[in-house]
mmCIF file of C-alpha atoms in Angstrom:
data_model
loop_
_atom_site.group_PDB
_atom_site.id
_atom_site.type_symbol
_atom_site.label_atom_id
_atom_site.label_comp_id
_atom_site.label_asym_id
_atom_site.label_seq_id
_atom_site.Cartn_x
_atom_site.Cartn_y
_atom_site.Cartn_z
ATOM 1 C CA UNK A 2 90.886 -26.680 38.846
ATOM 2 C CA UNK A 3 91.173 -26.168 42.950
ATOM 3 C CA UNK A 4 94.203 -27.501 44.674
ATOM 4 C CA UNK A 5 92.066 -29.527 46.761
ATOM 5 C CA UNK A 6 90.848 -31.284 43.904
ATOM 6 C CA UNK A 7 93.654 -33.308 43.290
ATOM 7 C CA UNK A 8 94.064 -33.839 46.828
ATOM 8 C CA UNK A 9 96.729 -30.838 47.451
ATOM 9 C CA UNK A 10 95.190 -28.813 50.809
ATOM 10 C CA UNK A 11 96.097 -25.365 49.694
ATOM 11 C CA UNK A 12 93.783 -22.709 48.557
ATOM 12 C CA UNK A 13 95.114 -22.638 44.761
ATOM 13 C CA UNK A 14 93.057 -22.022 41.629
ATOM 14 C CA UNK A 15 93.776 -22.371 37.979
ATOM 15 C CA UNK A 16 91.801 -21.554 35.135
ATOM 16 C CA UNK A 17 91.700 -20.279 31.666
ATOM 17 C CA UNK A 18 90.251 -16.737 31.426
ATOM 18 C CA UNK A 19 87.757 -15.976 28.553
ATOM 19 C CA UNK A 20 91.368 -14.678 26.772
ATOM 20 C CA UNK A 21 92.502 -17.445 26.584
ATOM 21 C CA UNK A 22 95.216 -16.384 29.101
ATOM 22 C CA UNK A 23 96.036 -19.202 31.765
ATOM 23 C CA UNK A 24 95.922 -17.857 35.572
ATOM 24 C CA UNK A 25 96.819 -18.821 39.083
ATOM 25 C CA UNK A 26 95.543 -17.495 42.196
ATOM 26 C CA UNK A 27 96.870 -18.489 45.753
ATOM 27 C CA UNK A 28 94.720 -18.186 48.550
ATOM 28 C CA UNK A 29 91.752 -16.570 46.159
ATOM 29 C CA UNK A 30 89.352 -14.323 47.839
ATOM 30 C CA UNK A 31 86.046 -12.701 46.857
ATOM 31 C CA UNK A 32 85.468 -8.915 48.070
ATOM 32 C CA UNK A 33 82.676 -7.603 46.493
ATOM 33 C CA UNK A 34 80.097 -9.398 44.080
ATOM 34 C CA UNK A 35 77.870 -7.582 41.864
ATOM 35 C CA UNK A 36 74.606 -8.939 39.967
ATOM 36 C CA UNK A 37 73.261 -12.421 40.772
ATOM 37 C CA UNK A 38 71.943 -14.846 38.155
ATOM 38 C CA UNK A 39 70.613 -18.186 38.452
ATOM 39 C CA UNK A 40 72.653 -20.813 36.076
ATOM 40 C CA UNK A 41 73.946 -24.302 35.431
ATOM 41 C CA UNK A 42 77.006 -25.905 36.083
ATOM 42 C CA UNK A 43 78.722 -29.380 35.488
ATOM 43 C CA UNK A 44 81.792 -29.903 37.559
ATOM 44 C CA UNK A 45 84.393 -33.266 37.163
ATOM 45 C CA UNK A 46 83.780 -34.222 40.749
ATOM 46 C CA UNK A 47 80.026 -35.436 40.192
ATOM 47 C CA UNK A 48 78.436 -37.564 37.095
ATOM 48 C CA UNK A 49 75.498 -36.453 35.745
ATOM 49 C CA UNK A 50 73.627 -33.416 34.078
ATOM 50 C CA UNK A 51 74.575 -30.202 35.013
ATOM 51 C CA UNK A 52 72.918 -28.420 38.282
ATOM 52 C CA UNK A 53 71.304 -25.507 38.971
ATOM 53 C CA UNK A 54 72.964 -22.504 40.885
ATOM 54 C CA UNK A 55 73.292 -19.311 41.529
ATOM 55 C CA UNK A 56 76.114 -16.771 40.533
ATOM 56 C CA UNK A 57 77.312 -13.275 40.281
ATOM 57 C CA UNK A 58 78.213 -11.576 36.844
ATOM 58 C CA UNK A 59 81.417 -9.371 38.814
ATOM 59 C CA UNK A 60 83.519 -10.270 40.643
ATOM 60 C CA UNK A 61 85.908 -8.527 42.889
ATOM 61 C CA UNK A 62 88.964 -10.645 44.113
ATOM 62 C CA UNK A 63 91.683 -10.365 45.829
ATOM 63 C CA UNK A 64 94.467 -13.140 45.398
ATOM 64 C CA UNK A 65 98.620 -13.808 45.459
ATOM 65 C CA UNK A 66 100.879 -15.080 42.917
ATOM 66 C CA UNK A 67 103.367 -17.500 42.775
ATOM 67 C CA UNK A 68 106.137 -14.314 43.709
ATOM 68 C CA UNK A 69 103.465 -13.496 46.795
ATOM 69 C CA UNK A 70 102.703 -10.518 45.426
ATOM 70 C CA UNK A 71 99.079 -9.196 45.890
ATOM 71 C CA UNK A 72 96.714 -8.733 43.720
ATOM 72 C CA UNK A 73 92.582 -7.074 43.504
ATOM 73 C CA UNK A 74 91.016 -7.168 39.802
ATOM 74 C CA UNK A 75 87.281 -7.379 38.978
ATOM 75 C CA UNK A 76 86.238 -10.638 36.553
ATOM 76 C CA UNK A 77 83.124 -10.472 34.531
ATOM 77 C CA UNK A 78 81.633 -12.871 32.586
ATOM 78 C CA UNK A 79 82.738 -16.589 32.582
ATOM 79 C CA UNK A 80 85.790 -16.063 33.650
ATOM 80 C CA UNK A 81 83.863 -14.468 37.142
ATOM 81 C CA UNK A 82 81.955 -18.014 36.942
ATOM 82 C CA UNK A 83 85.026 -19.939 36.631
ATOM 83 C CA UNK A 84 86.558 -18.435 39.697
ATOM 84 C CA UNK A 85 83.420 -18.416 41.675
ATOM 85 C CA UNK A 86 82.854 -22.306 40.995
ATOM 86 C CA UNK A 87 86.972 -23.111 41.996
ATOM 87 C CA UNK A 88 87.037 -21.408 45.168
ATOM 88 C CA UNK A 89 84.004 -23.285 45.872
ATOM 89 C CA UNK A 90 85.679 -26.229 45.529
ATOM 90 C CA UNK A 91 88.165 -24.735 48.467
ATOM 91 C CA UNK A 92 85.599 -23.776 50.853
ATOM 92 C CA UNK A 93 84.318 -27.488 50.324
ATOM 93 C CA UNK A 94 81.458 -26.578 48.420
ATOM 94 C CA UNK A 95 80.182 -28.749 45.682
ATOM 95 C CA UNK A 96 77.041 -27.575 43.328
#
C-alpha cells in the first residue's frame, strides 16, 4: 500500500515480502533494474480485470526506515513487483 493511497502525501510503502516478513520503506527509490518482463496486475484503485504491464525481475532500491537510517538491497521476484507497483502509486502512476 503507498501513502498516497489513503490520502497521506508522503512517499511511504508497505508490503509483505515473499517471506512473509512485513516492510516499510520511506521515500523508496529504484537504482538499478535488471530483466524486463511483460505481466499483469490488478491494483484496489481501479475495478476490473487485471492490466497488462511491464516489469523488472531485480530490483535495486534504496530507501529509509522509520529510525532514518538508510538502506540499498536488491528484491527479486514478487516482492521486486510489489515494490515496483507501490512506488508507482507515488510517482502518480496507475497501471
Amino acid at each position: 500500500m503507498a501513502a498516497n493511497m489513503i490520502g497521506v502525501r508522503k512517499r511511504i510503502i508497505a508490503f509483505v515480502c515473499e517471506d512473509g516478513t512485513y516492510m516499510t520503506m520511506f521515500n523508496p527509490v529504484i537504482l538499478k533494474k535488471a530483466v524486463p518482463y511483460d505481466t499483469q496486475e490488478g491494483c484496489l484503485s481501479l475495478l476490473g480485470d487485471p492490466r497488462p504491464c511491464k516489469r523488472w525481475k531485480t530490483i535495486k532500491v534504496q530507501w529509509q526506515t522509520a529510525a532514518f537510517q538508510t538502506r540499498i538491497k536488491t528484491f527479486t521476484g514478487w516482492t521486486a513487483q510489489i515494490i515496483q507497483h507501490e512506488i508507482d502509486h507515488c510517482d502518480g502512476v496507475l497501471i
